[in-house]
mmCIF file of C-alpha atoms and ligand atoms in Angstrom:
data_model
loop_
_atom_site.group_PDB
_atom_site.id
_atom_site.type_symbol
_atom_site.label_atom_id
_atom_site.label_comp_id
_atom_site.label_asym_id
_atom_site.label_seq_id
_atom_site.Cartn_x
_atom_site.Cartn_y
_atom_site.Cartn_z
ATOM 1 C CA UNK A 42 84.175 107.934 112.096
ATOM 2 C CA UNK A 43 88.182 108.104 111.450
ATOM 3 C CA UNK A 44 88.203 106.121 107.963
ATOM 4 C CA UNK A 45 92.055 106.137 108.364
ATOM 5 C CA UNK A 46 91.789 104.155 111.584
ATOM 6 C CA UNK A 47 89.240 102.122 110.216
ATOM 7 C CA UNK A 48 91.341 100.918 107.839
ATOM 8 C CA UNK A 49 94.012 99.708 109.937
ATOM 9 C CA UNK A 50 93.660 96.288 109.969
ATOM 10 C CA UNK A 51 91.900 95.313 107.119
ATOM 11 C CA UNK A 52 90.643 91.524 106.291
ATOM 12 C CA UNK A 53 89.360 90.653 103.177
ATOM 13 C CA UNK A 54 87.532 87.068 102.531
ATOM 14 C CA UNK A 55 85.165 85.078 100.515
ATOM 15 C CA UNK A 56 84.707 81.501 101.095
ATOM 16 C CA UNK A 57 86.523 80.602 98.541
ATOM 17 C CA UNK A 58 89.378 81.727 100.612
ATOM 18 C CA UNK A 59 88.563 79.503 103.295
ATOM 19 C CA UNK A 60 89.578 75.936 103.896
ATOM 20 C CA UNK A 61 86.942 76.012 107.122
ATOM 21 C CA UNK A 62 83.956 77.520 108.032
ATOM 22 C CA UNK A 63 84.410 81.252 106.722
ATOM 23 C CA UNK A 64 81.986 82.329 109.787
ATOM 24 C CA UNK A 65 84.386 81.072 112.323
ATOM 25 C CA UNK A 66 87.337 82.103 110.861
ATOM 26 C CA UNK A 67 85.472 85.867 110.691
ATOM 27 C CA UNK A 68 84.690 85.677 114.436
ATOM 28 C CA UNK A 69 88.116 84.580 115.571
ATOM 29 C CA UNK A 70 89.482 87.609 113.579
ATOM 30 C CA UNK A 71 86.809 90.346 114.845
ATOM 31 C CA UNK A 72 87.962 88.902 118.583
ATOM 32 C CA UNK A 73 91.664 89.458 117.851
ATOM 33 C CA UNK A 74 91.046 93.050 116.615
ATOM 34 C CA UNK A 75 90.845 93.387 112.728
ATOM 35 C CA UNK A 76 89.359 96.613 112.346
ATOM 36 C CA UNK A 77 87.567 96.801 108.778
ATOM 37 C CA UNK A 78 86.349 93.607 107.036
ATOM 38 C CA UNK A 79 85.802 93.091 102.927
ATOM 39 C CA UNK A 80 83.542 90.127 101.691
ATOM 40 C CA UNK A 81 85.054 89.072 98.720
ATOM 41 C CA UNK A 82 83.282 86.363 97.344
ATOM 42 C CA UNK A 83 85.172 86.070 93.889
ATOM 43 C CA UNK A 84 86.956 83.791 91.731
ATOM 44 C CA UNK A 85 86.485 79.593 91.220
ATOM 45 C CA UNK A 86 84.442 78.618 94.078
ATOM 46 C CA UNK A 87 82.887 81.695 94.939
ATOM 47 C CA UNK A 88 79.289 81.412 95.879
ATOM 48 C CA UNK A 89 76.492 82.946 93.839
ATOM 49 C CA UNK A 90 72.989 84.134 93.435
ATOM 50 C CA UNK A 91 71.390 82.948 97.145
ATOM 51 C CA UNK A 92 73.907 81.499 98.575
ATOM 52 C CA UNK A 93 76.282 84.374 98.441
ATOM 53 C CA UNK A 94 73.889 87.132 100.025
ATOM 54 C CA UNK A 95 73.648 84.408 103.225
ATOM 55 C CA UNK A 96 76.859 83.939 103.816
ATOM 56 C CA UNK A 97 77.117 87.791 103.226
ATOM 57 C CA UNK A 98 74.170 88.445 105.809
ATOM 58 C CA UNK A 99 75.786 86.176 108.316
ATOM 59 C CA UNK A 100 79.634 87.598 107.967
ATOM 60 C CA UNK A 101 77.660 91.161 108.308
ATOM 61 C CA UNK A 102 76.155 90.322 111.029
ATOM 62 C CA UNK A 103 79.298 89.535 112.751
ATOM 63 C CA UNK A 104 80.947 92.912 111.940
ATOM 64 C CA UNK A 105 78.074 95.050 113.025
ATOM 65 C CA UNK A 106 78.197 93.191 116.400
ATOM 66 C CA UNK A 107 81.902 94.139 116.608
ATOM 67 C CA UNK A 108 82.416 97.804 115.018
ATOM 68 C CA UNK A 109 84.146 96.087 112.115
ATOM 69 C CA UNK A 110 83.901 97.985 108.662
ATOM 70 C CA UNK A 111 81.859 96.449 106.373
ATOM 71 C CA UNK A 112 82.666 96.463 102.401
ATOM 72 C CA UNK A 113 81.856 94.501 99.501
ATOM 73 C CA UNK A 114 83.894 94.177 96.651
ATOM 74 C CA UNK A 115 82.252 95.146 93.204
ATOM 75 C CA UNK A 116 79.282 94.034 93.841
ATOM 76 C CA UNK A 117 76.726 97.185 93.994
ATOM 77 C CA UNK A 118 73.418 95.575 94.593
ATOM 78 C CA UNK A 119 75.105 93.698 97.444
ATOM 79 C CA UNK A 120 75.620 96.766 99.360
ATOM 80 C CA UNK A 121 71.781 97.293 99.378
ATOM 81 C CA UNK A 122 71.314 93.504 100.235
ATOM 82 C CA UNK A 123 73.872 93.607 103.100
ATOM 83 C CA UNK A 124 73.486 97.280 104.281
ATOM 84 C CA UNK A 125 77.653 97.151 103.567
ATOM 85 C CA UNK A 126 78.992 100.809 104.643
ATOM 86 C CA UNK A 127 80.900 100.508 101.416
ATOM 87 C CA UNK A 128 82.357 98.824 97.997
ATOM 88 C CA UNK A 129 85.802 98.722 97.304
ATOM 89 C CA UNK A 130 86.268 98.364 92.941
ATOM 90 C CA UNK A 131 89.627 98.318 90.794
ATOM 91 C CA UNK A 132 90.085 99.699 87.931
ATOM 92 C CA UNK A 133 87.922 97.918 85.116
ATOM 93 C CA UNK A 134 84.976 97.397 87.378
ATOM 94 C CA UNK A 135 81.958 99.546 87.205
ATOM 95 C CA UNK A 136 82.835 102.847 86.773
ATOM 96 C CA UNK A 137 83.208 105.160 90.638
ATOM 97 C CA UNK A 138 81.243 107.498 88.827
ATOM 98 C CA UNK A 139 77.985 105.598 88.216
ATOM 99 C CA UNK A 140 78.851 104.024 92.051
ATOM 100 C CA UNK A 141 79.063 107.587 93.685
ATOM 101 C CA UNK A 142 75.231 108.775 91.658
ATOM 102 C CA UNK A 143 73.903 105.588 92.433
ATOM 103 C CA UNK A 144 75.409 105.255 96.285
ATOM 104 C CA UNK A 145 75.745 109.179 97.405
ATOM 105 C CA UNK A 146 76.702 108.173 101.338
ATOM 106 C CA UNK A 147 78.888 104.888 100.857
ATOM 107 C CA UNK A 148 82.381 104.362 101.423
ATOM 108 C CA UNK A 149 83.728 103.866 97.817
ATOM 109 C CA UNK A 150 87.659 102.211 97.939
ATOM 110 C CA UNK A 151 89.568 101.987 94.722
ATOM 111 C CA UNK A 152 92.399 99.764 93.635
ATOM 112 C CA UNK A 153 95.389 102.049 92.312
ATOM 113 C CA UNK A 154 98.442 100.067 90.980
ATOM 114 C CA UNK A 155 100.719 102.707 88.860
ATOM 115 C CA UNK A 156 100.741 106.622 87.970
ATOM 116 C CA UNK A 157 98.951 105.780 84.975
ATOM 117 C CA UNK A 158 96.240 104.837 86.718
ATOM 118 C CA UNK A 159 96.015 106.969 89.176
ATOM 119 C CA UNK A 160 95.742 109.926 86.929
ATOM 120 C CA UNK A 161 93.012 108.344 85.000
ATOM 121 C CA UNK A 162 91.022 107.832 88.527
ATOM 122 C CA UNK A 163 88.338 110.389 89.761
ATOM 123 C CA UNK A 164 90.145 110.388 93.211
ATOM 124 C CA UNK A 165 87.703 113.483 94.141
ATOM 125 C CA UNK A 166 84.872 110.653 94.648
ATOM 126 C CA UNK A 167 86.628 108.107 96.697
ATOM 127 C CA UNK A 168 87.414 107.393 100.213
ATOM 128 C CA UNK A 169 90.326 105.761 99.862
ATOM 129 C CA UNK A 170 93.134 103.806 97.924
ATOM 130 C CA UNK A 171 93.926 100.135 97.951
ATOM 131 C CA UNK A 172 97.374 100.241 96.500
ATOM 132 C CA UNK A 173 98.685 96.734 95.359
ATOM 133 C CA UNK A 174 100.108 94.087 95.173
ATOM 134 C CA UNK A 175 102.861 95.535 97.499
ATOM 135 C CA UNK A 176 104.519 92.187 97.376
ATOM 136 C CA UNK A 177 103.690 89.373 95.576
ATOM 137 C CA UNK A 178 100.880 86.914 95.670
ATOM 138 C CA UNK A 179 99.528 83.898 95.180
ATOM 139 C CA UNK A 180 96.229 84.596 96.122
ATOM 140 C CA UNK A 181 94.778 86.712 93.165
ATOM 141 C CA UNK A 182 95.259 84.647 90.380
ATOM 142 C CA UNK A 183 94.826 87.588 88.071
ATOM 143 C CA UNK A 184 97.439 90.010 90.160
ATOM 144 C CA UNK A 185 99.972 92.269 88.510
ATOM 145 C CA UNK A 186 103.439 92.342 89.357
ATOM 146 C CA UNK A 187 104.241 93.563 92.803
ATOM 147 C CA UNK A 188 104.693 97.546 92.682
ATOM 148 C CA UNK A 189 106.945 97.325 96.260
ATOM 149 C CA UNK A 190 106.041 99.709 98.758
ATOM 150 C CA UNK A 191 107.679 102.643 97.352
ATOM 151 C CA UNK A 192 104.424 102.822 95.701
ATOM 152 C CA UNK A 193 103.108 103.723 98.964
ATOM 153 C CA UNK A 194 105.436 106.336 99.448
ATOM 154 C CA UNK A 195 104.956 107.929 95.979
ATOM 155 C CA UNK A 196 100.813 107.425 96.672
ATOM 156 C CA UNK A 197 101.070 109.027 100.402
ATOM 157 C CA UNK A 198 102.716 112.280 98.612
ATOM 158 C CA UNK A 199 100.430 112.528 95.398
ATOM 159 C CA UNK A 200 97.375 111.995 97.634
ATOM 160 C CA UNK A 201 98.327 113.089 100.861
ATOM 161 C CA UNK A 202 94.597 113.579 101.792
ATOM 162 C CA UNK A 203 93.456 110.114 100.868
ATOM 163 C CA UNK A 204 93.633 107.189 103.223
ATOM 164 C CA UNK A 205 95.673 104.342 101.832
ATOM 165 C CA UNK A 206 96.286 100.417 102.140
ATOM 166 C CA UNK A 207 98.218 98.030 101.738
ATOM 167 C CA UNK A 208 97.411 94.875 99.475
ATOM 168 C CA UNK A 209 98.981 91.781 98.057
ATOM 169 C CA UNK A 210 101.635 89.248 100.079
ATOM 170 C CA UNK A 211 100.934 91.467 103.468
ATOM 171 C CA UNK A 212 101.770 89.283 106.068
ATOM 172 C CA UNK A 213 103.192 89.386 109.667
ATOM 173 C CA UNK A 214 106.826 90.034 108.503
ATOM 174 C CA UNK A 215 106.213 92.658 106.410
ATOM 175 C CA UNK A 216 103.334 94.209 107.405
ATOM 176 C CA UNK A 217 105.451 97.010 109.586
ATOM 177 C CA UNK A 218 107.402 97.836 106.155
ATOM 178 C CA UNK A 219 103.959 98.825 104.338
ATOM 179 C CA UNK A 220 102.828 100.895 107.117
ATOM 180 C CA UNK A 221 106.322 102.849 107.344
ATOM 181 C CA UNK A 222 105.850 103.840 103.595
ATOM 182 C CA UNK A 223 102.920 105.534 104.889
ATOM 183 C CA UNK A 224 100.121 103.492 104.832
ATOM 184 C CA UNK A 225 97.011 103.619 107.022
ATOM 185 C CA UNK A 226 96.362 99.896 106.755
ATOM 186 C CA UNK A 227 97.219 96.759 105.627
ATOM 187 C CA UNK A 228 94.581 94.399 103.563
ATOM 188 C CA UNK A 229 95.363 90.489 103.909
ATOM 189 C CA UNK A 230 93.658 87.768 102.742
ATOM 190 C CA UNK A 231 96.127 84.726 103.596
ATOM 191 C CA UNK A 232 97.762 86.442 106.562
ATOM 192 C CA UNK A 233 94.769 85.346 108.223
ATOM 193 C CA UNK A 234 92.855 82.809 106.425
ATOM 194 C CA UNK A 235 95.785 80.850 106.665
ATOM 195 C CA UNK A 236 96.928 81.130 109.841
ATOM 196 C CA UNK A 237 97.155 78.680 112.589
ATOM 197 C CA UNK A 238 96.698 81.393 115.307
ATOM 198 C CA UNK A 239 94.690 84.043 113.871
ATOM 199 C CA UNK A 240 94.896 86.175 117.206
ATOM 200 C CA UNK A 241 98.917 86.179 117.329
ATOM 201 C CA UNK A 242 98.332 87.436 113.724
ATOM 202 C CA UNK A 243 96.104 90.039 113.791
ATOM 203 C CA UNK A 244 98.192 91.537 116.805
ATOM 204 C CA UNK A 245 101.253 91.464 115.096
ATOM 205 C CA UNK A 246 99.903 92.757 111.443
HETATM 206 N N1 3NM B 493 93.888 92.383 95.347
HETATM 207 P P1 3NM B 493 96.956 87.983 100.072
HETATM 208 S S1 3NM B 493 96.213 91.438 95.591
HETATM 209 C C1 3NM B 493 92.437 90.761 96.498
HETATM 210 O O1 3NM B 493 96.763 93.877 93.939
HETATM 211 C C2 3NM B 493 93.751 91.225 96.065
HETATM 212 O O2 3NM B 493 94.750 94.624 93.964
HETATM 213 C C3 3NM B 493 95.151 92.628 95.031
HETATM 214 O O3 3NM B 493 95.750 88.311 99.078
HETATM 215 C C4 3NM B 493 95.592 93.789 94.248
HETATM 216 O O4 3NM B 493 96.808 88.894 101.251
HETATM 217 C C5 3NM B 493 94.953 90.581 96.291
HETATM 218 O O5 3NM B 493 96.733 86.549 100.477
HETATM 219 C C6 3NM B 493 95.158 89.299 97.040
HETATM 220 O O6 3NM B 493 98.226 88.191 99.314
HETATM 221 C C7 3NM B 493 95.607 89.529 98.450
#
């Protein structure tokens, strides 16, 4: 598998994202050619316990049918419970060691937001960098302030062996600027959860 094109057009959702019926809104984005998915069932609203692993099971289900990469985000026993090919953490989540012992095979994505924390990460046992928020956001409550995509740039020649995305206030506009930094792909939440034509969206992102 070429992780870099995996990553190209990444969607990341939790129903707490969703203002329908976070299956449909999965399928119609699998159709219109998003190439790596990211259940992220976080934050008020999320789902828990039960609950979340069926949704989980169901939204898997969907990407396996369609050669969609499937993470979840820091959530390690739900990789086991959703046979996810990965789990994408940021920086005060579990630790990527403990992750990598425990999950030897698994695609392990970390969030990288400023030098400072890239030199503190063990970038010898990840697969690849989310690199955020590139613009800003209204989506993560928690966010920090938009790093711009010169961030990219300055990730792309630290790391120039890493695959990187794109995260935070990605959408259809600016979605060509993030890749031009040097980005392999572009993670959205909104761009497609709130769109009115999710296949004009994915093709353009
Ligand atoms: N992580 P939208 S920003 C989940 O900066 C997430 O690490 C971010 O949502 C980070 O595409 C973000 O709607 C929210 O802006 C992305």
């Amino acid at each position: 598998m070429n992780l870099r094109k995996k990553l190209r057009k990444y969607f990341i959702m939790g129903s707490q994202n969703c203002n329908r019926d976070p299956v449909k809104i999965l399928k119609e984005a699998a159709e219109a050619g998003i190439t790596a998915f990211q259940y992220r069932e976080k934050g008020a609203g999320a789902l828990l316990g039960d609950e979340k692993i069926e949704l989980g099971l169901r939204l898997r289900e969907i990407c396996s049918q369609n050669d969609i990469l499937f993470i979840v985000n820091d959530d390690i026993e739900l990789v086991s419970s959703l046979d996810a090919d990965g789990i994408h953490v940021g920086q005060d989540d579990l630790s990527v060691e403990v992750i990598r012992e425990l999950l030897p095979d698994k695609i392990i994505g970390l969030s990288i937001s400023n030098t400072h924390e890239l030199a503190q990460s063990p970038i010898s046992l990840i697969n690849y960098i989310g690199a955020g928020p590139v613009f800003s956001t209204s989506t993560k409550v928690d966010a920090k302030s938009p790093v711009s995509t010169k961030w990219i740039n300055t990730l792309k020649k630290k790391v120039p062996d890493l695959p990187i995305v794109g995260i935070g206030g990605i959408n259809t506009e600016n979605s060509s600027s993030v890749m031009k930094a040097g980005a392999d792909g572009v993670s959205v939440i909104s761009a497609i959860t709130e769109s009115e034509n999710i296949k004009d969206a994915v093709a353009k992102l």
